[in-house]
Amino acid sequence: MTCSLDIFFLEAVLNGILLAGLLALLSLGLNLVFGVVDVVWICYAELVMIGMYAIFFAYSTLDLPLPLAMLIGITFTALLGVALHMIVIRPLLDAAPINQLLATGGVLFLLQAAATLAFGIEFRNIGVHLGSASLGDMFFSWGRIITFSVALATMLGLRYFLRHSYLGLAILALSQDRHVMPLMGADSRRLYAATSALGGGLAGLGAALMVLQFDIYPQIGLQFGPLIFMVCVLGGLGNMLGGFVAALVIAQFITIGSSCFATEWGYAIAFLFFILMMFIRPQGLLGARS
Amino acid sequence: MKLNPAYAVGLAALVALPFAIRAVFPGSEKYYLHIVIQMLLWAQIYTGWALMGRFGLTSLGHGAFTGIGAYVTVMLWNFAGLTPLIGIPVAIVVAVALALLIGYPSFLQRIRGHYFALLTLAMVEFVRLCIVGLRDFTGGSLGTQPARYGDGISFYAVQFEADRMIAYFVALAVWLAGILVWVRVDRSMDRFALEALGQDEEAAAAVGINVTREKLKITALSAAMCAFGGAIFAQYQMYIGPDTIAGFGVSLNIVFGAVAGGIGVMLGPTIGALFTQLLSEGLRMFFQGSVTLNAMFGSRVLSLDTLIYGVLLVLFIIHMPRGIVGTAMEYWRKHKRGS
């Protein structure tokens, strides 16, 4: 395939913006947890994968209506987020950061194996096809359009929650100073658990949108995980607006690269860009230099 | 270097081991030798990772170096007819070049901790995607094989897979070389410099340690060892695939194997390799043999060992962050002082 400024190129650009919505949404939960608890959940994409399987199970096996199935998936990953925090992160809160990261890496193996054990390695699909919208000669799948809208709404909603609710303000304050806030009477243990639930729930929301577009298989986390981390770090870990901008940039590299060359090269260029940006702006695109 | 008598005995035992296996398991010696060979090869790679990992340079990207070692060697052999005797050094040079290219700017920019881990994660993904993208040569995600030379035993082609006895001694030599590198580093001045900067970079720089230079040296050495290990592993397996020798999953296995054994002591990574291989083989045999479990899960029972592996890793990091050997040594030291 060649690269020229035609209608396909425009379609790729617009599809890139839609893909950015998904990446931004997926990075939101990870960013929140990192910003507040100061831990990188390396198994975050596996939480999304488990959420996808939960929705698949509720919808296809239990025959529940799709919205209810999605709600179950979101609740399940939220609980999983709390469990992850209580069982794995809490004993390691004072350990070296890298040990926290490695422990969640163990959880990555665990979740992948659990999913394989329960569902096998076959590709699963909930079989819901939303079709696509046409605009001139260009086609955009409704799944992607919905995903983008939900991502935007979630980002604004989370921002509102953090700025205007009691719990949100407490979480925000804790993220700004995790040593002084407990002295002010905030229960950091509860706030961490609440943040983890929120982070897990956001992973579930990402899963609910991903089942509309992608097949489900145990390894899908390894496909998406590195991308999500890249978006978070590029935006500045803990910086949610930065995450959105980074998602837009990364998604453009992927879609334009994929439409000009082959899919892998789109991703490879995105990773290369990320590495170069780390050297130029290690604090992230929108981060302030400390 | 003076040889501690305990080490001499251990080494003699390792030399005698394949003959003992042959004597005890005449029917299935190939299988047991295969497990031991894999253990030794991974032990060398884990040791290479721990070389820098023990100083707080936690890389999640060493799968890139093993991948480059394997792929460059095999590509040069398959498409240019270049013997691995030259191909492996070339592959090592390429891996070291990548390590320096990533290491120099990140050390200059003081990228550490999480950020360094995630940066190296991007590096390994980049390398894996390049391997998959060059599918006309590499076979893409299905992987490829080095072209077999003659009857599969050749010094010129560095192929030794057909004879497990030879393969064992090759693996033993490779592992021993890795241990010797570790000992060299352990006894050098660089080790003290690295230990100092691992605790506090600014303070280390203040007493005159060239932080960037020391980090680069150990990173290059570590990358070279892993590239060498990856190349030999490919020559032994006679198969290379992006997920078996190059991906993020490989990186994680390297890190966990080393951490489980203990990254601060010479034999830690080796014990880690022994532990992980025995665990996965043992669990696999146990689960395959279990009728009830097979009835419950069918062929999916194979993922049970990964499940237990994951649980153990979490437990290790929470309760034994120094790994098996580190914890054992600590216990022994306390015990001796107490009595």
XYZ file of C-alpha atoms in Angstrom:
629
model
C 0.000 0.000 0.000
C 1.138 3.500 -0.640
C 0.651 6.638 1.294
C -1.126 9.514 -0.371
C -3.402 12.279 0.754
C -6.657 10.781 -0.452
C -9.916 9.760 1.096
C -8.336 6.657 2.662
C -5.842 8.843 4.428
C -8.626 10.993 5.823
C -10.487 7.878 6.869
C -7.366 6.677 8.680
C -6.981 10.001 10.467
C -10.596 10.006 11.613
C -10.433 6.359 12.637
C -7.305 7.262 14.578
C -9.248 9.843 16.534
C -11.874 7.224 17.318
C -9.206 4.711 18.390
C -7.716 7.403 20.607
C -10.986 7.443 22.539
C -10.543 3.789 23.475
C -6.888 4.207 24.405
C -7.682 7.281 26.480
C -10.447 5.488 28.327
C -8.225 2.475 28.990
C -5.438 4.668 30.300
C -7.780 6.616 32.573
C -8.061 3.947 35.267
C -4.348 3.155 35.257
C -3.549 6.857 35.499
C -5.924 7.328 38.407
C -4.410 4.456 40.360
C -0.898 5.611 39.650
C -1.667 9.207 40.524
C -3.251 8.307 43.861
C -1.729 5.052 45.095
C 1.612 5.587 43.281
C 1.633 2.025 41.966
C 1.757 0.808 38.369
C -0.659 -2.059 37.801
C 1.241 -3.915 35.126
C -1.708 -6.335 34.996
C -4.179 -3.558 34.148
C -4.838 -4.844 30.641
C -5.522 -8.271 32.151
C -8.234 -6.724 34.311
C -9.786 -5.467 31.092
C -9.479 -8.963 29.611
C -11.199 -10.501 32.661
C -13.916 -7.876 32.357
C -14.437 -8.859 28.725
C -14.779 -12.514 29.686
C -17.190 -11.641 32.493
C -19.395 -9.761 30.036
C -19.113 -12.584 27.520
C -20.105 -15.112 30.166
C -23.048 -13.072 31.445
C -24.306 -12.271 27.964
C -23.668 -15.436 25.955
C -23.829 -18.155 28.599
C -26.289 -16.751 31.129
C -28.339 -15.024 28.403
C -28.616 -11.791 30.328
C -29.375 -8.575 28.428
C -26.205 -6.834 27.223
C -26.423 -3.689 29.402
C -26.860 -5.828 32.505
C -23.979 -8.054 31.423
C -21.809 -4.982 31.026
C -22.792 -3.748 34.457
C -21.848 -7.121 35.906
C -18.500 -6.944 34.124
C -17.802 -3.472 35.496
C -18.771 -4.483 39.033
C -16.631 -7.578 38.781
C -13.496 -5.708 37.722
C -14.130 -3.047 40.364
C -14.165 -5.776 43.012
C -11.097 -7.309 41.431
C -9.375 -3.921 41.675
C -10.134 -3.746 45.395
C -8.957 -7.332 45.886
C -5.753 -6.586 43.986
C -5.129 -3.643 46.243
C -5.935 -5.413 49.505
C -4.086 -8.636 48.787
C -1.121 -7.587 46.683
C -0.478 -3.852 46.930
C -1.247 -3.145 50.594
C 1.513 -5.405 51.979
C 3.919 -3.755 49.530
C 3.003 -0.091 50.033
C 6.360 0.630 51.653
C 8.393 -1.709 49.443
C 10.547 -0.557 46.541
C 8.316 0.668 43.671
C 9.742 -1.952 41.399
C 8.588 -4.737 43.714
C 5.029 -3.445 43.515
C 5.282 -3.479 39.754
C 6.659 -7.023 39.732
C 4.003 -8.304 42.127
C 1.263 -7.061 39.817
C 3.213 -8.807 37.060
C 2.650 -12.055 38.951
C -1.049 -11.216 38.948
C -0.799 -10.789 35.181
C 0.260 -14.437 34.806
C -2.381 -15.513 37.279
C -5.263 -13.758 35.518
C -4.149 -14.958 32.097
C -3.944 -18.541 33.302
C -7.276 -18.259 35.102
C -8.947 -17.031 31.925
C -7.385 -19.843 29.896
C -8.490 -22.376 32.473
C -12.059 -21.145 32.423
C -12.550 -20.370 28.743
C -9.707 -22.000 26.798
C -7.577 -20.216 24.227
C -10.223 -20.012 21.511
C -11.256 -16.597 20.250
C -14.660 -15.625 21.614
C -17.041 -12.978 20.389
C -20.307 -11.798 21.841
C -21.616 -11.618 18.284
C -23.088 -8.151 18.510
C -22.578 -6.182 15.312
C -23.521 -2.564 15.372
C -22.706 -1.902 11.734
C -21.038 1.249 10.550
C -21.917 4.793 9.656
C -20.997 6.090 6.244
C -19.828 9.579 5.531
C -19.263 10.099 1.832
C -17.054 7.176 0.827
C -15.762 6.651 4.334
C -16.990 4.111 6.853
C -16.792 4.286 10.627
C -17.980 1.473 12.845
C -20.612 2.452 15.393
C -18.641 0.561 18.019
C -15.801 3.024 17.653
C -18.062 6.055 17.607
C -19.813 4.922 20.788
C -16.469 4.159 22.405
C -15.180 7.632 21.626
C -18.293 9.312 23.009
C -18.252 7.227 26.180
C -14.546 7.903 26.675
C -15.073 11.641 26.391
C -18.061 11.547 28.732
C -16.174 9.388 31.242
C -13.222 11.733 31.281
C -15.446 14.732 31.945
C -17.449 12.758 34.498
C -14.323 11.646 36.356
C -13.045 15.199 36.363
C -16.323 16.408 37.800
C -16.287 13.643 40.390
C -12.769 14.493 41.503
C -13.449 18.224 41.725
C -16.960 18.339 43.095
C -17.680 15.328 45.279
C -16.468 14.805 48.825
C -14.866 11.454 48.078
C -13.374 12.752 44.837
C -11.836 15.760 46.553
C -10.357 13.521 49.215
C -8.837 11.266 46.548
C -7.448 14.257 44.686
C -5.979 15.695 47.865
C -4.391 12.369 48.749
C -2.778 12.227 45.328
C -1.254 15.646 45.901
C 0.293 14.755 49.216
C 0.080 11.218 50.459
C 1.943 11.987 53.695
C 0.100 15.041 54.946
C -3.439 14.016 54.016
C -3.595 11.158 56.558
C -2.497 13.676 59.214
C -5.520 15.785 58.302
C -7.768 12.928 59.304
C -8.299 11.276 55.934
C -8.358 7.504 56.075
C -5.811 6.702 53.383
C -6.557 2.977 53.541
C -10.180 3.549 52.594
C -9.301 6.104 49.972
C -6.791 3.760 48.365
C -9.391 1.011 48.292
C -11.957 3.379 46.768
C -9.461 4.491 44.137
C -8.645 0.893 43.296
C -12.336 0.126 42.915
C -12.686 3.111 40.617
C -9.605 2.075 38.634
C -10.903 -1.480 38.326
C -14.338 -0.215 37.341
C -12.807 1.923 34.601
C -11.027 -1.185 33.322
C -14.439 -2.860 33.248
C -15.921 0.058 31.335
C -13.081 -0.267 28.839
C -13.910 -3.983 28.592
C -17.590 -3.211 27.982
C -16.619 -1.076 24.993
C -13.966 -3.459 23.738
C -16.328 -6.432 23.484
C -18.214 -4.439 20.847
C -15.150 -4.281 18.613
C -12.750 -7.090 19.425
C -12.548 -10.839 19.851
C -11.835 -12.036 23.376
C -8.858 -14.297 24.089
C -6.563 -14.735 27.103
C -3.563 -13.059 25.457
C -5.391 -9.893 24.463
C -3.925 -8.102 27.473
C -0.406 -8.539 26.127
C -1.562 -6.885 22.899
C -3.102 -3.850 24.549
C -1.147 -3.565 27.794
C 2.047 -2.051 26.417
C 0.009 0.488 24.430
C -1.882 1.595 27.526
C 1.325 2.076 29.503
C 2.770 4.045 26.640
C -0.208 6.387 26.584
C -0.024 6.893 30.355
C 3.698 7.592 30.449
C 3.605 9.822 27.391
C 0.819 11.853 28.948
C 2.731 11.991 32.219
C 1.789 9.236 34.673
C -1.125 10.499 36.757
C -1.998 13.311 34.344
C -5.390 12.502 32.811
C -5.631 15.317 30.294
C -2.103 14.468 29.184
C -3.273 10.877 28.746
C -5.977 12.012 26.353
C -3.560 14.062 24.256
C -1.071 11.187 24.242
C -3.800 8.777 23.152
C -4.616 11.048 20.213
C -0.981 11.220 19.132
C -0.280 7.496 19.555
C -3.487 6.494 17.785
C -2.588 8.680 14.789
C 0.791 6.966 14.494
C -0.911 3.586 14.635
C -3.706 4.198 12.137
C -1.722 6.241 9.619
C 1.256 3.897 9.927
C -1.027 0.896 9.495
C -2.771 2.319 6.454
C 0.514 3.307 4.800
C 2.511 0.169 5.620
C 1.410 -2.907 7.547
C -0.281 -3.009 10.943
C 2.889 -3.968 12.841
C 4.754 -1.034 11.403
C 2.086 1.344 12.617
C 2.574 0.020 16.136
C 6.356 -0.129 15.784
C 6.472 3.544 14.739
C 4.268 4.446 17.705
C 6.633 2.677 20.115
C 9.658 4.304 18.509
C 8.011 7.704 18.834
C 7.305 6.955 22.472
C 10.922 6.028 23.162
C 12.184 9.209 21.486
C 9.680 11.354 23.388
C 10.819 9.801 26.660
C 14.288 11.124 25.936
C 13.092 14.568 24.889
C 10.347 15.045 27.475
C 10.738 12.428 30.228
C 8.052 14.186 32.284
C 5.435 13.498 29.599
C 3.830 15.691 26.955
C 1.954 17.937 29.356
C 3.963 17.289 32.510
C 5.775 20.108 34.235
C 9.507 19.717 34.616
C 10.266 19.062 38.247
C 40.858 -16.844 40.982
C 40.989 -19.303 43.836
C 38.506 -22.130 43.624
C 36.501 -22.755 46.759
C 36.442 -26.555 47.420
C 32.642 -26.520 47.625
C 32.486 -25.029 44.138
C 34.964 -27.611 42.821
C 32.745 -30.410 44.124
C 29.661 -28.765 42.652
C 31.329 -28.384 39.283
C 32.475 -32.006 39.292
C 28.908 -33.036 40.074
C 27.632 -30.990 37.147
C 30.146 -32.653 34.823
C 29.075 -36.082 36.093
C 25.348 -35.275 35.995
C 24.566 -36.268 32.369
C 26.305 -39.619 32.829
C 24.313 -40.202 35.991
C 21.118 -39.346 34.103
C 22.100 -41.753 31.353
C 22.713 -44.497 33.908
C 19.548 -43.919 35.939
C 17.053 -43.174 33.150
C 18.362 -45.139 30.156
C 15.013 -44.939 28.356
C 14.188 -41.296 28.835
C 17.585 -39.660 29.167
C 16.777 -37.308 26.290
C 13.847 -35.830 28.154
C 15.724 -35.320 31.424
C 18.769 -33.906 29.672
C 16.488 -31.540 27.777
C 15.126 -30.151 31.043
C 18.592 -29.684 32.514
C 19.890 -28.037 29.324
C 17.010 -25.587 29.269
C 17.631 -24.833 32.907
C 21.282 -24.036 32.293
C 20.567 -21.874 29.260
C 17.895 -19.863 31.053
C 20.137 -19.663 34.127
C 22.758 -17.879 32.040
C 20.170 -15.435 30.659
C 18.716 -14.776 34.124
C 22.236 -14.198 35.441
C 22.814 -11.706 32.640
C 19.674 -9.818 33.591
C 20.482 -9.872 37.306
C 23.873 -8.345 36.543
C 22.125 -4.997 36.155
C 18.871 -5.831 37.929
C 20.645 -6.151 41.280
C 21.667 -2.515 41.128
C 18.129 -1.226 40.792
C 18.200 -1.073 36.999
C 15.027 -3.077 36.473
C 14.649 -3.693 32.782
C 11.501 -5.243 31.381
C 13.148 -5.249 27.966
C 15.730 -8.008 28.043
C 13.542 -10.086 25.771
C 14.726 -7.652 23.098
C 18.339 -8.706 23.621
C 17.671 -12.443 23.648
C 15.533 -11.893 20.545
C 18.235 -9.969 18.727
C 20.794 -12.601 19.671
C 18.605 -15.369 18.282
C 17.242 -13.632 15.193
C 20.393 -11.864 13.953
C 22.365 -15.099 14.238
C 19.757 -17.204 12.459
C 19.011 -14.593 9.759
C 22.705 -14.260 8.913
C 22.989 -18.045 8.708
C 19.811 -18.608 6.683
C 20.108 -15.716 4.233
C 23.800 -14.853 4.058
C 25.262 -18.256 4.837
C 27.361 -16.652 7.548
C 28.448 -19.120 10.200
C 27.096 -18.422 13.704
C 30.742 -18.405 14.802
C 30.757 -14.913 13.273
C 26.991 -14.389 13.441
C 26.784 -14.623 17.220
C 29.437 -11.931 17.806
C 27.652 -9.742 15.235
C 24.352 -10.302 17.059
C 25.991 -9.388 20.363
C 27.346 -6.170 18.835
C 23.847 -5.287 17.572
C 22.302 -5.958 20.991
C 24.955 -3.889 22.758
C 24.449 -1.072 20.261
C 20.712 -1.073 21.025
C 21.428 -1.167 24.763
C 23.695 1.872 24.460
C 21.269 3.685 22.183
C 18.474 3.276 24.735
C 20.660 3.421 27.820
C 22.692 6.568 27.143
C 19.822 9.036 26.746
C 17.755 7.452 29.494
C 20.631 7.590 31.979
C 21.376 11.176 30.966
C 17.720 12.068 31.508
C 17.701 10.250 34.856
C 14.908 7.918 33.777
C 14.594 5.426 36.626
C 12.234 3.108 38.463
C 8.821 2.761 36.858
C 9.775 4.935 33.962
C 12.859 2.913 33.094
C 10.843 -0.305 33.345
C 8.141 1.036 31.025
C 10.681 2.508 28.605
C 12.420 -0.846 28.251
C 8.985 -2.423 27.856
C 8.447 -0.185 24.819
C 11.859 -1.241 23.528
C 11.049 -4.950 23.643
C 7.697 -4.366 21.954
C 9.419 -2.353 19.237
C 11.897 -5.144 18.601
C 9.144 -7.779 18.584
C 7.054 -5.763 16.131
C 10.065 -5.333 13.846
C 10.591 -9.099 13.913
C 6.924 -9.730 13.065
C 6.936 -6.969 10.439
C 9.931 -8.438 8.612
C 7.923 -11.598 8.054
C 9.431 -12.298 4.650
C 12.647 -13.168 6.439
C 11.615 -14.013 9.986
C 8.431 -15.953 9.321
C 6.421 -13.364 11.260
C 4.639 -14.495 14.378
C 4.923 -18.160 13.379
C 8.680 -18.037 13.739
C 11.251 -19.877 11.668
C 14.063 -22.390 11.909
C 17.776 -22.178 11.320
C 18.666 -24.163 8.188
C 19.933 -27.577 9.248
C 23.522 -28.272 8.303
C 24.493 -31.867 7.519
C 23.297 -34.290 10.184
C 22.611 -31.558 12.710
C 25.936 -31.782 14.548
C 28.380 -29.201 13.352
C 30.932 -26.869 14.841
C 30.839 -24.676 11.748
C 27.059 -24.210 11.948
C 27.059 -24.250 15.780
C 24.374 -26.925 15.701
C 24.365 -29.479 18.489
C 20.729 -30.212 19.204
C 20.830 -33.744 17.768
C 23.219 -34.995 20.434
C 21.954 -34.161 23.906
C 25.316 -35.036 25.519
C 27.136 -32.413 23.454
C 24.275 -29.979 23.964
C 24.570 -30.450 27.713
C 28.237 -29.557 27.782
C 27.680 -26.572 25.509
C 24.970 -25.348 27.888
C 27.170 -26.004 30.894
C 30.037 -24.012 29.334
C 27.706 -21.136 28.456
C 26.301 -21.065 31.975
C 29.757 -21.251 33.530
C 30.892 -18.342 31.389
C 27.947 -16.354 32.712
C 28.852 -17.178 36.306
C 32.467 -16.158 35.684
C 31.314 -12.796 34.316
C 29.199 -12.362 37.436
C 32.192 -13.127 39.684
C 34.393 -10.697 37.733
C 31.844 -7.919 38.179
C 31.258 -8.857 41.805
C 34.955 -8.439 42.605
C 35.483 -5.267 40.609
C 35.497 -1.662 41.756
C 32.531 -1.102 39.454
C 30.391 -3.157 41.772
C 30.958 -0.759 44.647
C 30.276 2.194 42.398
C 27.064 0.593 41.144
C 25.951 -0.334 44.633
C 26.477 3.237 45.748
C 24.564 4.719 42.853
C 21.857 2.108 43.212
C 21.124 3.587 46.616
C 21.538 7.265 45.900
C 22.595 8.542 42.512
C 23.184 12.124 43.561
C 25.362 11.129 46.499
C 27.295 8.681 44.316
C 27.907 11.399 41.738
C 29.028 13.735 44.506
C 31.815 11.370 45.602
C 33.135 11.233 42.071
C 31.409 8.252 40.489
C 30.646 8.707 36.820
C 27.042 7.539 37.122
C 26.130 7.414 33.439
C 29.335 5.615 32.505
C 28.995 2.957 35.203
C 25.361 2.307 34.298
C 26.196 2.066 30.609
C 29.002 -0.404 31.225
C 26.811 -2.799 33.183
C 23.896 -2.399 30.753
C 26.101 -3.238 27.779
C 27.526 -6.276 29.554
C 24.078 -7.466 30.573
C 22.726 -7.022 27.039
C 25.690 -8.893 25.593
C 25.138 -11.827 27.930
C 21.464 -12.051 27.140
C 22.091 -11.800 23.383
C 24.648 -14.604 23.660
C 22.219 -16.691 25.680
C 19.405 -16.038 23.227
C 21.596 -17.058 20.276
C 22.673 -20.325 21.914
C 19.097 -21.023 22.962
C 17.972 -20.649 19.349
C 20.741 -22.972 18.161
C 19.649 -25.547 20.688
C 15.884 -25.264 20.098
C 16.419 -25.081 16.313
C 13.369 -22.830 16.271
C 12.858 -19.125 16.881
C 9.536 -17.401 17.405
C 8.804 -13.844 18.500
C 6.904 -15.050 21.553
C 9.321 -17.764 22.649
C 12.523 -15.731 22.544
C 11.714 -12.040 21.995
C 8.489 -10.716 23.486
C 7.278 -8.957 26.611
C 6.343 -12.372 28.016
C 9.961 -13.518 27.693
C 11.119 -10.363 29.476
C 8.743 -11.010 32.343
C 9.878 -14.622 32.622
C 13.491 -13.496 32.808
C 12.745 -10.933 35.505
C 10.645 -13.307 37.576
C 13.015 -16.229 37.302
C 15.864 -14.072 38.512
C 13.849 -12.403 41.272
C 12.483 -15.718 42.527
C 15.993 -17.100 42.906
C 17.464 -13.910 44.301
C 19.254 -11.233 42.313
C 21.867 -10.199 44.836
C 23.847 -13.447 44.966
C 25.883 -15.374 42.426
C 23.762 -18.521 42.226
C 20.439 -16.758 42.807
C 19.357 -16.522 39.156
C 20.528 -20.093 38.575
C 18.408 -21.366 41.449
C 15.603 -19.248 40.013
C 15.918 -21.059 36.681
C 16.058 -24.410 38.441
C 12.993 -23.524 40.485
C 10.861 -22.193 37.634
C 11.732 -25.047 35.267
C 11.151 -27.735 37.877
C 7.941 -26.064 38.948
C 6.488 -25.807 35.469
C 7.651 -29.300 34.411
C 6.565 -30.862 37.688
C 3.165 -29.219 37.713
C 2.671 -30.035 34.056
C 3.388 -33.716 34.595
C 1.247 -33.801 37.702
C -1.729 -32.116 36.048
C -1.461 -34.152 32.887
C -1.395 -37.307 34.944
C -4.340 -36.339 37.108
C -7.538 -37.936 35.847
C -9.930 -35.749 37.838
C -8.349 -32.502 36.718
C -8.263 -33.641 33.122
C -11.913 -34.548 33.290
C -12.662 -31.110 34.703
C -10.596 -28.932 32.414
C -9.508 -31.051 29.467
C -6.407 -29.714 27.713
C -6.859 -26.395 29.463
C -5.375 -28.077 32.515
C -1.972 -27.031 31.113
C -2.590 -23.446 32.177
C -2.954 -24.506 35.826
C 0.816 -24.437 36.236
C 0.960 -20.805 35.088
C -1.781 -20.004 37.577
C 0.218 -21.462 40.446
C 3.370 -19.830 39.095
C 1.622 -16.450 39.219
C 0.424 -16.980 42.784
C 3.904 -18.052 43.872
C 5.486 -14.998 42.251
C 3.177 -12.681 44.155
C 3.899 -14.530 47.402
C 7.632 -14.424 46.716
C 7.700 -10.719 46.145
C 5.599 -9.990 49.208
C 7.257 -12.386 51.613
C 10.693 -13.150 50.157
C 11.807 -10.110 48.165
C 15.408 -11.355 48.337
C 14.489 -14.583 46.586
C 15.179 -18.172 47.545
C 18.949 -17.971 47.846
C 18.960 -14.522 49.431
C 16.450 -15.552 52.070
C 18.215 -18.829 52.767
C 21.544 -17.058 53.228
C 20.015 -14.484 55.534
C 18.411 -17.210 57.616
C 21.650 -19.169 57.790
C 23.621 -16.096 58.829
C 21.168 -15.238 61.611
C 21.094 -18.823 62.762
C 24.871 -19.059 62.920
C 25.133 -15.830 64.880
C 22.407 -16.982 67.243
C 23.990 -20.300 68.181
